N, CA and C of each residue as an Amber inpcrd file, in Angstrom:
protein
   543
 134.9940000 186.7740000 121.4190000 134.1550000 185.7250000 120.7300000
 133.3700000 185.1850000 122.0800000 132.2670000 184.5770000 121.3870000
 131.4670000 184.2860000 121.9820000 131.5600000 182.6860000 122.1230000
 131.4230000 181.8930000 123.6220000 131.3580000 180.7400000 123.6710000
 130.3060000 180.1750000 124.3400000 129.6240000 179.3130000 123.7590000
 128.8400000 178.8180000 124.1220000 128.9630000 177.3770000 125.1810000
 128.3090000 177.6320000 125.9500000 128.0800000 176.2750000 126.9650000
 127.1120000 175.9400000 127.0160000 127.2570000 174.1410000 126.7930000
 125.4490000 173.7610000 127.2200000 125.8820000 172.9990000 128.4660000
 124.7010000 172.9630000 129.2310000 124.5760000 172.4700000 130.1290000
 123.8180000 171.5580000 130.3450000 124.0270000 170.6630000 131.2730000
 123.4260000 169.2320000 130.6620000 121.8170000 169.7530000 131.1810000
 120.6490000 169.3210000 130.6880000 119.2650000 169.0530000 131.3580000
 118.8100000 167.7050000 131.7830000 118.1440000 167.6280000 131.8180000
 117.2170000 166.4000000 132.0690000 116.6290000 165.9000000 130.4850000
 116.1860000 166.8070000 129.8760000 115.6230000 166.2170000 128.5450000
 117.1460000 165.5040000 128.1060000 118.3210000 165.7280000 127.6480000
 119.0670000 165.6770000 127.3130000 119.5260000 164.3570000 128.0490000
 119.6270000 164.3360000 129.0960000 120.2810000 162.9710000 130.1020000
 119.2170000 161.8120000 129.5780000 118.0820000 162.2680000 129.9470000
 116.9640000 161.1030000 129.2420000 117.0760000 160.6560000 128.2040000
 117.6400000 161.6960000 127.0610000 117.7070000 161.2950000 125.5210000
 118.8220000 160.0640000 125.4280000 119.9240000 160.3220000 126.3730000
 121.2640000 159.7370000 126.1150000 121.1830000 158.6480000 126.9860000
 120.3150000 158.2170000 127.8840000 120.2420000 157.0470000 128.7370000
 119.0680000 156.3840000 127.0440000 117.6610000 156.5060000 126.9950000
 116.9970000 155.9910000 126.1360000 118.2050000 155.5610000 125.1420000
 118.6390000 156.3170000 124.4980000 120.2110000 155.5500000 123.5470000
 120.3140000 154.4860000 123.9240000 120.7520000 154.2180000 124.7130000
 122.1610000 153.5970000 125.6850000 121.3960000 152.0210000 126.1700000
 119.8520000 152.4610000 126.5890000 119.7740000 151.2490000 127.2260000
 119.2470000 150.0240000 126.0260000 119.5140000 149.9310000 125.0580000
 119.4310000 148.9290000 124.0870000 120.6500000 148.3010000 124.1030000
 121.5300000 148.9460000 123.8780000 122.9100000 148.3320000 123.9540000
 123.2190000 147.6680000 125.4360000 122.7870000 148.2600000 126.2120000
 123.0000000 147.3820000 127.6400000 122.0940000 146.1830000 127.8930000
 121.1910000 147.0210000 127.2810000 119.8680000 145.2390000 127.8020000
 120.6480000 144.3450000 127.2120000 121.0860000 144.3980000 125.7610000
 121.0820000 143.1220000 124.8110000 120.5970000 142.6980000 123.9180000
 118.9750000 144.1440000 123.5170000 118.6590000 144.2890000 122.7640000
 118.6240000 144.2100000 121.0100000 120.3820000 144.6830000 121.1390000
 120.7820000 144.7650000 120.1050000 122.2130000 143.9660000 119.7560000
 122.1030000 142.6640000 120.4590000 122.9140000 141.7290000 120.3250000
 122.2600000 140.6070000 120.2780000 122.9250000 139.9850000 119.4020000
 122.4270000 138.9130000 119.3780000 122.7390000 137.2480000 120.4880000
 123.4230000 137.7200000 121.0420000 124.3610000 136.3280000 122.0380000
 122.8940000 136.3360000 123.1230000 122.0130000 137.1520000 123.2780000
 121.1060000 137.2640000 124.2280000 120.1610000 136.0310000 123.5720000
 119.8270000 135.9610000 122.5140000 119.0570000 135.4390000 121.9840000
 119.2280000 133.9830000 121.9830000 118.7280000 132.8620000 122.2090000
 119.0340000 131.4160000 122.2760000 117.7800000 130.0590000 121.6900000
 118.1820000 129.8030000 120.9470000 117.0200000 128.7910000 120.5080000
 117.1440000 127.1530000 121.0490000 116.2660000 126.6000000 121.3150000
 116.1240000 125.2840000 121.7360000 115.1470000 124.6790000 121.2530000
 115.2460000 123.2120000 121.5420000 114.4110000 122.7750000 120.6180000
 113.7200000 121.4760000 122.0390000 112.2370000 121.5600000 121.9730000
 111.7240000 120.5490000 123.5570000 112.0760000 119.3470000 122.7510000
 111.7780000 118.2900000 123.9490000 111.8380000 117.1170000 123.3540000
 110.5450000 116.2840000 123.0010000 110.8600000 115.2750000 122.0160000
 109.6360000 115.1170000 121.6600000 108.9670000 113.9040000 122.6350000
 107.2900000 113.8830000 123.0140000 107.3300000 113.1740000 123.8910000
 106.9030000 111.6610000 122.8450000 106.7330000 110.5810000 123.8950000
 105.7570000 109.3640000 123.6810000 104.6360000 109.4360000 123.1220000
 104.5180000 109.0580000 121.5040000 103.7270000 108.5230000 120.6890000
 102.5480000 107.8040000 121.1230000 101.0950000 107.8460000 120.8270000
 100.4120000 107.0440000 121.7940000  99.1310000 107.2710000 120.8020000
  98.2450000 105.9340000 121.3120000  97.0700000 106.6860000 120.2920000
  96.0850000 107.5960000 120.9530000  95.9940000 107.6590000 122.2400000
  95.3270000 108.5580000 122.5540000  96.7980000 109.1620000 123.6120000
  96.7730000 110.9070000 123.1510000  98.1390000 111.5530000 123.9860000
  97.1010000 112.9010000 124.5230000  97.7150000 113.5030000 125.7640000
  97.5840000 114.8140000 126.1420000  98.3380000 115.8290000 125.7230000
  97.8990000 116.3360000 124.5970000  98.9870000 117.7100000 123.9020000
  99.6220000 118.3070000 124.5540000 100.9780000 118.3750000 124.3410000
 101.9410000 119.4950000 125.5120000 102.6290000 120.3160000 124.5940000
 102.6190000 121.7770000 125.7510000 103.5920000 122.6750000 125.0980000
 104.8960000 122.7160000 124.7900000 105.7200000 122.9830000 124.1140000
 106.9370000 123.1400000 124.2760000 108.1160000 123.2320000 125.5570000
 106.9750000 123.2820000 126.9180000 107.7720000 123.1390000 127.9420000
 107.5370000 121.8700000 128.5620000 106.3190000 121.3970000 127.6180000
 105.9920000 119.7810000 128.2090000 104.9600000 119.7800000 129.2390000
 104.3590000 121.0140000 128.9530000 103.2830000 121.2490000 130.1100000
 101.6400000 120.8130000 129.1640000 101.1920000 120.1930000 129.8670000
  99.7260000 119.8010000 129.1230000  99.1720000 120.7750000 128.9400000
  98.5020000 121.0690000 127.7650000  97.4110000 122.4330000 127.5980000
  95.8510000 121.7660000 127.6040000  95.7360000 120.6670000 128.0190000
  94.3640000 120.2220000 128.9330000  92.7920000 119.9130000 127.7420000
  94.1950000 119.7810000 126.3640000  93.5680000 118.5170000 125.0360000
  94.3890000 117.2280000 125.2730000  93.0920000 116.4290000 124.6750000
  93.5680000 114.9520000 124.3420000  93.4290000 115.5600000 122.7690000
  94.2670000 113.8930000 121.9790000  94.1370000 113.8870000 120.7460000
  93.5680000 112.3620000 120.9020000  92.8690000 111.6260000 120.0010000
  93.1750000 110.5030000 119.8530000  92.6330000 109.8180000 118.6580000
  93.2120000 108.6620000 118.2630000  92.9560000 107.8720000 116.8170000
  92.1100000 107.0330000 117.7470000  90.8430000 107.5460000 117.0260000
  89.3920000 106.9770000 117.8160000  89.4190000 105.1300000 116.4210000
  89.9280000 105.5400000 115.2420000  89.9780000 104.1620000 114.2770000
  91.0440000 104.3180000 113.0120000  91.0260000 103.4870000 112.1230000
  92.2420000 103.4100000 111.1380000  91.5970000 101.7560000 110.3650000
  91.8270000 102.4430000 109.3270000  91.8170000 101.2500000 108.0610000
  92.2930000 100.8980000 106.6140000  92.6730000 100.0150000 106.4230000
  93.2700000 100.3930000 105.2050000  92.0830000 100.3470000 103.9570000
  92.0730000 101.2240000 103.1820000  90.9550000 101.1790000 101.8530000
  91.7170000 102.2510000 100.6970000  90.9120000 101.7570000  99.5510000
  91.5110000 102.7120000  98.6600000  90.9100000 104.0420000  98.7250000
  92.0590000 105.2060000  98.6980000  91.2380000 106.4340000  98.6580000
  90.2860000 106.9390000  97.6240000  88.7130000 107.3540000  97.6150000
  87.8120000 107.6520000  96.8690000  88.3600000 107.8500000  95.7550000
  89.2750000 108.9270000  95.6700000  89.3320000 109.5790000  94.6590000
  90.4540000 109.1910000  93.3640000  91.7260000 108.5410000  94.1050000
  92.5240000 107.7390000  93.3080000  92.0760000 106.1020000  93.7840000
  91.3280000 105.3030000  93.6240000  91.4860000 103.9900000  94.0930000
  92.6630000 103.2130000  93.2180000  92.6160000 103.2320000  91.9910000
  93.5540000 102.4680000  91.2870000  95.0250000 102.5920000  91.8420000
  95.3660000 103.4600000  93.1690000  96.6670000 103.1270000  93.6300000
  96.7010000 102.4550000  94.9130000  95.3680000 101.8590000  94.9470000
  95.6910000 100.8620000  96.2170000  94.8820000 101.4490000  97.2890000
  95.5840000 100.6340000  97.9840000  95.1940000 100.7090000  99.8900000
  95.8920000 101.6400000 100.4080000  95.4970000 102.6870000 100.8800000
  96.0700000 103.7760000 102.0720000  95.4450000 103.3370000 103.8240000
  96.1580000 104.5340000 104.5690000  95.5740000 104.4980000 105.7380000
  94.1980000 105.7050000 106.2240000  93.3540000 105.3600000 106.0270000
  92.3330000 106.0700000 106.5800000  91.9830000 105.6300000 107.9640000
  92.2520000 107.0450000 108.4740000  92.1220000 107.2110000 110.0310000
  91.2900000 108.7640000 110.6530000  90.4990000 108.4620000 111.9820000
  89.2790000 109.0530000 112.1180000  90.1600000 109.5240000 113.6540000
  90.2420000 110.4880000 114.3490000  90.5170000 111.2870000 115.5990000
  89.7890000 112.4390000 115.7600000  89.8890000 112.4360000 117.1960000
  88.9900000 113.3030000 118.0720000  89.9320000 114.0020000 118.7670000
  89.3440000 115.5140000 119.0260000  90.4100000 116.3340000 120.0070000
  89.3820000 116.4040000 120.8270000  89.6750000 116.7290000 122.0590000
  88.5510000 116.6970000 122.9830000  89.3850000 118.2200000 124.1100000
  88.3620000 118.6520000 124.9030000  89.5260000 120.3320000 124.8820000
  89.7560000 121.4210000 124.5170000  90.2330000 121.0850000 122.9230000
  90.5030000 122.0700000 122.0220000  89.1870000 123.5040000 121.7150000
  89.0330000 124.3330000 123.1280000  88.1090000 125.0570000 122.9920000
  88.1480000 126.4670000 121.5340000  89.6420000 126.7140000 121.5720000
  90.1140000 127.4880000 120.2420000  89.4120000 126.5770000 119.0360000
  88.8540000 126.9630000 118.2610000  88.7390000 126.6330000 116.3890000
  90.3510000 126.6860000 115.5960000  91.2930000 127.3290000 116.0030000
  92.1120000 126.8790000 115.5720000  93.3090000 126.2490000 116.5860000
  92.5490000 126.2570000 117.8200000  93.6670000 125.0600000 118.4830000
  94.9400000 124.2490000 117.9400000  95.8280000 123.4920000 118.8090000
  96.7450000 122.7120000 118.5120000  96.9320000 121.8290000 117.4420000
  98.0330000 121.8020000 117.2260000  97.9870000 120.7760000 115.8200000
  99.5540000 119.8350000 116.1960000  99.2810000 118.2820000 115.9750000
 100.1650000 117.2400000 116.4240000 100.3680000 116.6530000 114.9340000
 101.7220000 116.0460000 115.0300000 101.4610000 114.5980000 113.9290000
 100.9260000 113.7720000 114.3730000 100.8270000 113.2610000 113.3440000
  99.8170000 111.6180000 113.3680000 100.8170000 110.4220000 112.4790000
 101.0510000 109.6120000 112.5900000 102.0580000 108.3020000 112.0700000
 101.2700000 107.4790000 112.3280000 101.5650000 106.4950000 110.7930000
 101.0480000 105.5510000 110.8560000 101.9500000 104.6150000 111.1380000
 102.3810000 103.2270000 111.6670000 103.6060000 103.0740000 112.5530000
 103.4090000 101.4890000 112.4530000 104.9920000 100.7250000 112.2860000
 104.4540000  99.4770000 112.1840000 104.7820000  98.6800000 113.6520000
 104.7650000  97.1840000 113.4130000 104.7740000  96.4230000 114.8190000
 105.9130000  96.9320000 115.7790000 107.3730000  97.6780000 115.3040000
 108.1330000  98.1740000 116.0150000 108.1940000  99.9560000 116.5200000
 106.6170000 100.2640000 116.3980000 106.5790000 101.5610000 116.4220000
 107.7220000 102.4650000 115.2230000 107.9280000 102.4110000 114.3510000
 108.6150000 102.9560000 113.5500000 107.9260000 103.7170000 112.3130000
 107.7820000 104.7720000 111.8890000 106.7630000 105.7480000 111.3340000
 106.8570000 104.8840000 109.9990000 105.8780000 104.7030000 109.3860000
 106.1480000 104.4690000 107.8560000 105.5390000 105.8840000 106.4630000
 104.4140000 106.4270000 107.3390000 104.3650000 107.5290000 107.1700000
 103.3580000 108.5970000 107.9540000 103.9330000 110.1310000 107.9680000
 103.3140000 111.1290000 108.9990000 102.7050000 112.0910000 108.0880000
 102.0370000 112.9500000 108.6530000 101.5970000 114.4240000 108.6270000
 101.4170000 114.5720000 109.9500000  99.9550000 116.1950000 109.4260000
 100.5100000 117.0430000 110.6720000  98.4460000 117.0150000 110.7370000
  98.0090000 117.2440000 111.6740000  96.4760000 117.4300000 111.7960000
  96.0090000 118.2320000 113.5560000  95.1060000 119.0740000 112.7970000
  94.8560000 120.0410000 113.9110000  93.4830000 120.5510000 113.9620000
  92.9180000 120.9090000 115.3440000  91.8380000 121.0050000 115.9910000
  91.3600000 121.8950000 114.8010000  91.7290000 122.7320000 114.1510000
  91.3560000 123.5300000 112.8830000  90.7450000 123.1260000 111.6090000
  91.3050000 121.7830000 111.8380000  90.4820000 120.8560000 110.6330000
  89.6620000 119.6870000 110.8180000  89.5330000 120.2310000 112.2580000
  88.1840000 119.0880000 112.5700000  87.1840000 119.6670000 112.6300000
  85.6760000 118.8800000 112.6830000  84.6460000 119.5740000 113.0740000
  83.9220000 119.5520000 114.3540000  83.7280000 120.4790000 114.5850000
  82.6870000 120.5670000 115.9500000  81.9930000 119.7240000 116.1910000
  81.7180000 118.5380000 117.1490000  80.7880000 117.9930000 117.3020000
  79.6920000 118.4810000 119.2930000  78.5920000 117.8670000 119.0710000
  77.5050000 118.5430000 119.8550000  78.1980000 118.2730000 120.9570000
  79.0630000 117.7630000 121.7030000  80.1010000 117.2300000 122.5880000
  80.5920000 118.3470000 123.4450000  81.7230000 118.8640000 122.3840000
  82.3210000 119.7480000 122.3650000  83.0360000 119.4200000 121.9100000
  83.5390000 118.3710000 121.3500000  84.8100000 117.2790000 120.6370000
  84.9200000 117.9930000 119.2140000  86.2220000 118.2420000 119.2040000
  86.3780000 118.1670000 116.8130000  86.3120000 116.6200000 116.5510000
  85.9770000 116.7000000 115.5050000  86.7090000 115.3180000 114.8390000
  86.9580000 115.4940000 113.3130000  87.6080000 114.2870000 112.8870000
  88.0320000 114.8040000 111.5790000  88.7920000 113.4670000 111.3300000
  88.9540000 113.2230000 109.5300000  89.6100000 112.2930000 109.2350000
  91.0670000 112.3160000 108.2130000  92.0730000 111.7330000 107.6770000
  92.6460000 112.1270000 106.8480000  93.4460000 110.2900000 106.0720000
  94.1420000 111.1000000 105.0330000  94.6310000 109.5100000 104.8370000
  96.0220000 109.5740000 105.0610000  96.8690000 108.5080000 104.6730000
  98.4310000 107.7970000 105.1170000  98.9790000 107.3150000 103.5600000
  99.5750000 107.9570000 103.2700000  99.9420000 106.9200000 101.5960000
 101.4930000 106.3660000 102.2740000 101.2120000 104.8790000 102.6920000
 102.2820000 104.6550000 102.7410000 102.7460000 103.1410000 101.9640000
 104.1060000 102.7950000 101.9780000 104.0690000 102.1890000 100.8190000
 103.9530000 100.5130000 101.1500000 103.8760000 100.4110000 102.1080000
 103.6880000  98.6960000 102.4060000 102.4370000  98.9480000 103.5170000
 101.0160000  98.9140000 102.8010000  99.7870000  99.2470000 103.9330000
  99.8950000  98.0160000 104.7780000 100.1370000  96.7670000 104.3420000
 100.4200000  95.5590000 104.8720000 101.2030000  95.7920000 106.1150000
 102.1950000  96.6360000 106.5140000 102.7300000  96.5740000 108.0810000
 102.3670000  97.7240000 108.6160000 101.1060000  98.6970000 108.3660000
 100.7610000  99.2090000 109.4150000 100.5010000  98.3570000 110.3840000
 100.5520000  99.0990000 111.6460000 100.1140000  98.2560000 113.1410000
  99.2380000  99.5250000 113.7060000  99.4980000 100.4800000 113.7630000
  98.2990000 101.7030000 114.5650000  98.5360000 103.1300000 113.9040000
  97.9270000 103.4370000 114.1880000  98.0760000 105.1690000 114.0980000
  98.2940000 105.7150000 115.2660000  99.1350000 106.4710000 115.6300000
  99.7940000 107.1010000 116.5180000  99.6470000 108.2240000 116.6010000
  99.5180000 109.3810000 117.5260000  99.7170000 110.5900000 117.3570000
 101.3910000 111.3590000 118.6050000 101.8270000 111.6300000 117.9360000
 103.0080000 112.6920000 119.1100000 102.2490000 113.8680000 119.4330000
 102.2520000 113.9590000 121.6860000 101.9270000 114.5250000 121.8920000
 101.9210000 116.4830000 121.8000000 103.7450000 116.5280000 121.0450000
 104.2130000 117.9730000 120.8040000 103.3390000 119.3160000 120.0210000
 102.7170000 120.0230000 120.3120000 102.1660000 121.1950000 120.1000000
 102.8300000 121.6900000 118.7460000 102.3700000 121.3860000 117.9800000
 103.1500000 122.0160000 116.0650000 102.3490000 123.4380000 116.2390000
 102.3200000 123.9680000 116.3170000 100.9010000 125.2430000 116.2430000
 101.9430000 126.4670000 116.2800000 102.7270000 126.4250000 117.9340000
 102.9140000 127.9720000 117.7450000 104.6590000 127.7430000 118.0370000
 105.3040000 127.9740000 116.7470000 106.5340000 127.7580000 116.3280000
 106.9560000 129.0930000 116.7690000 107.8190000 129.9840000 117.3570000
 108.8170000 131.3450000 117.1100000 109.7170000 130.9560000 116.2740000
 109.8320000 132.2700000 115.8280000 110.7980000 132.5710000 114.8010000
 111.9760000 132.1570000 115.4410000 113.3050000 131.6710000 114.4460000
 114.8410000 130.9690000 115.2140000 115.1230000 132.4100000 115.4650000
 116.3070000 132.7600000 115.9430000 117.4840000 133.8210000 116.2200000
 117.8710000 134.0380000 114.9310000 118.4880000 133.1900000 114.0120000
 118.9410000 133.8370000 112.6580000 117.6470000 134.8330000 111.9410000
 116.6570000 134.5060000 112.0640000 115.4530000 134.9330000 111.5220000
 115.2270000 136.0820000 112.1840000 115.1920000 136.2480000 113.6250000
 115.0440000 137.0760000 114.2250000 115.1990000 137.4310000 114.9800000
 116.4470000 138.0890000 115.9490000 117.2220000 138.4680000 117.0860000
 117.0820000 138.6720000 117.9900000 116.1730000 139.8600000 117.5990000
 115.4460000 140.6850000 118.8250000 114.3400000 139.8060000 119.8540000
 113.4530000 139.0190000 118.5400000 112.5790000 138.5680000 119.4240000
 112.1220000 137.2420000 119.1900000 113.5280000 136.2500000 118.1970000
 113.3180000 135.2630000 118.2680000 113.7050000 134.4440000 119.7300000
 113.9670000 133.2820000 119.1660000 114.3260000 132.3480000 120.5150000
 113.6520000 131.9840000 120.7320000 113.6220000 131.1530000 121.4390000
 113.3050000 130.3140000 122.8590000 112.9310000 129.0070000 122.5080000
 112.2590000 128.3510000 123.0890000 112.1770000 126.2830000 123.3390000
 111.0480000 126.6660000 122.1260000 111.3800000 125.7980000 120.7770000
 110.5780000 125.7540000 119.3500000 110.0750000 124.1740000 119.5290000
 109.0870000 123.9260000 118.6880000 108.2350000 122.1820000 118.7290000
 109.9680000 121.4370000 118.4940000 109.6340000 120.2300000 118.9280000
 110.5510000 119.2280000 117.9560000 110.2950000 119.3350000 116.3560000
 110.8260000 118.4500000 115.6690000 110.9500000 118.7150000 114.5950000
 109.7750000 117.7590000 113.8360000 109.0380000 117.7580000 113.0590000
 108.3570000 116.7320000 112.8090000 108.4730000 115.7270000 112.9460000
 107.7690000 114.7170000 113.1090000 107.8180000 113.3200000 113.0840000
 107.5750000 113.1740000 111.3150000 108.6860000 112.4300000 110.7410000
 108.5460000 111.6750000 109.8320000 109.2320000 109.9750000 109.1220000
 108.7430000 109.6150000 108.2860000 109.0120000 108.3670000 107.9620000
 110.3640000 107.5260000 108.3070000 110.5900000 106.5060000 109.0620000
 111.4450000 106.0310000 109.5490000 112.0040000 106.3840000 111.1230000
 111.4800000 107.0890000 111.4060000 111.3190000 107.8060000 112.9710000
 110.7350000 106.9170000 113.9340000 111.4500000 106.3930000 115.0410000
 111.0950000 105.2010000 115.8370000 110.0830000 106.3480000 117.2050000
 108.8510000 105.8700000 117.0640000 108.2160000 106.5930000 118.1540000
 108.1400000 105.7780000 119.3860000
């Protein structure tokens, strides 16, 4: 009877090492994936946009003006908040996105929306300008339009959706009606 004896060779050793590395490195295990949420920065009329680590991106966004007036497409609905904004330093057309909120005198959000450099028009001086509308329940309570400095444009997938490549620090939840900014 013939008995074959296998001698480990370099290719076989490398193959088994390659198969075991994902298990050893944790790539196949979701316990190495961690989701965290960045803290919301302080809102202001003009803010430095920050990444999920709180580091400035070199971009500012400013509410350059706001007024109450009827929206031209639905004037019968009464006054809405029409605001103008400017991004400075947003080199990429897609650029950052931030939350903009109409707030009352106590800085409680009456209504919020997300605006981005991509939705703004490029100006000769390198800034990007735009405008938007907010429909608030009580327009007379609006005291200001403020921006939350956290960039909302680059949110990684959560661990539950992608345990291998997901996780990390995510932007804070978008600001919404009733939040104190």
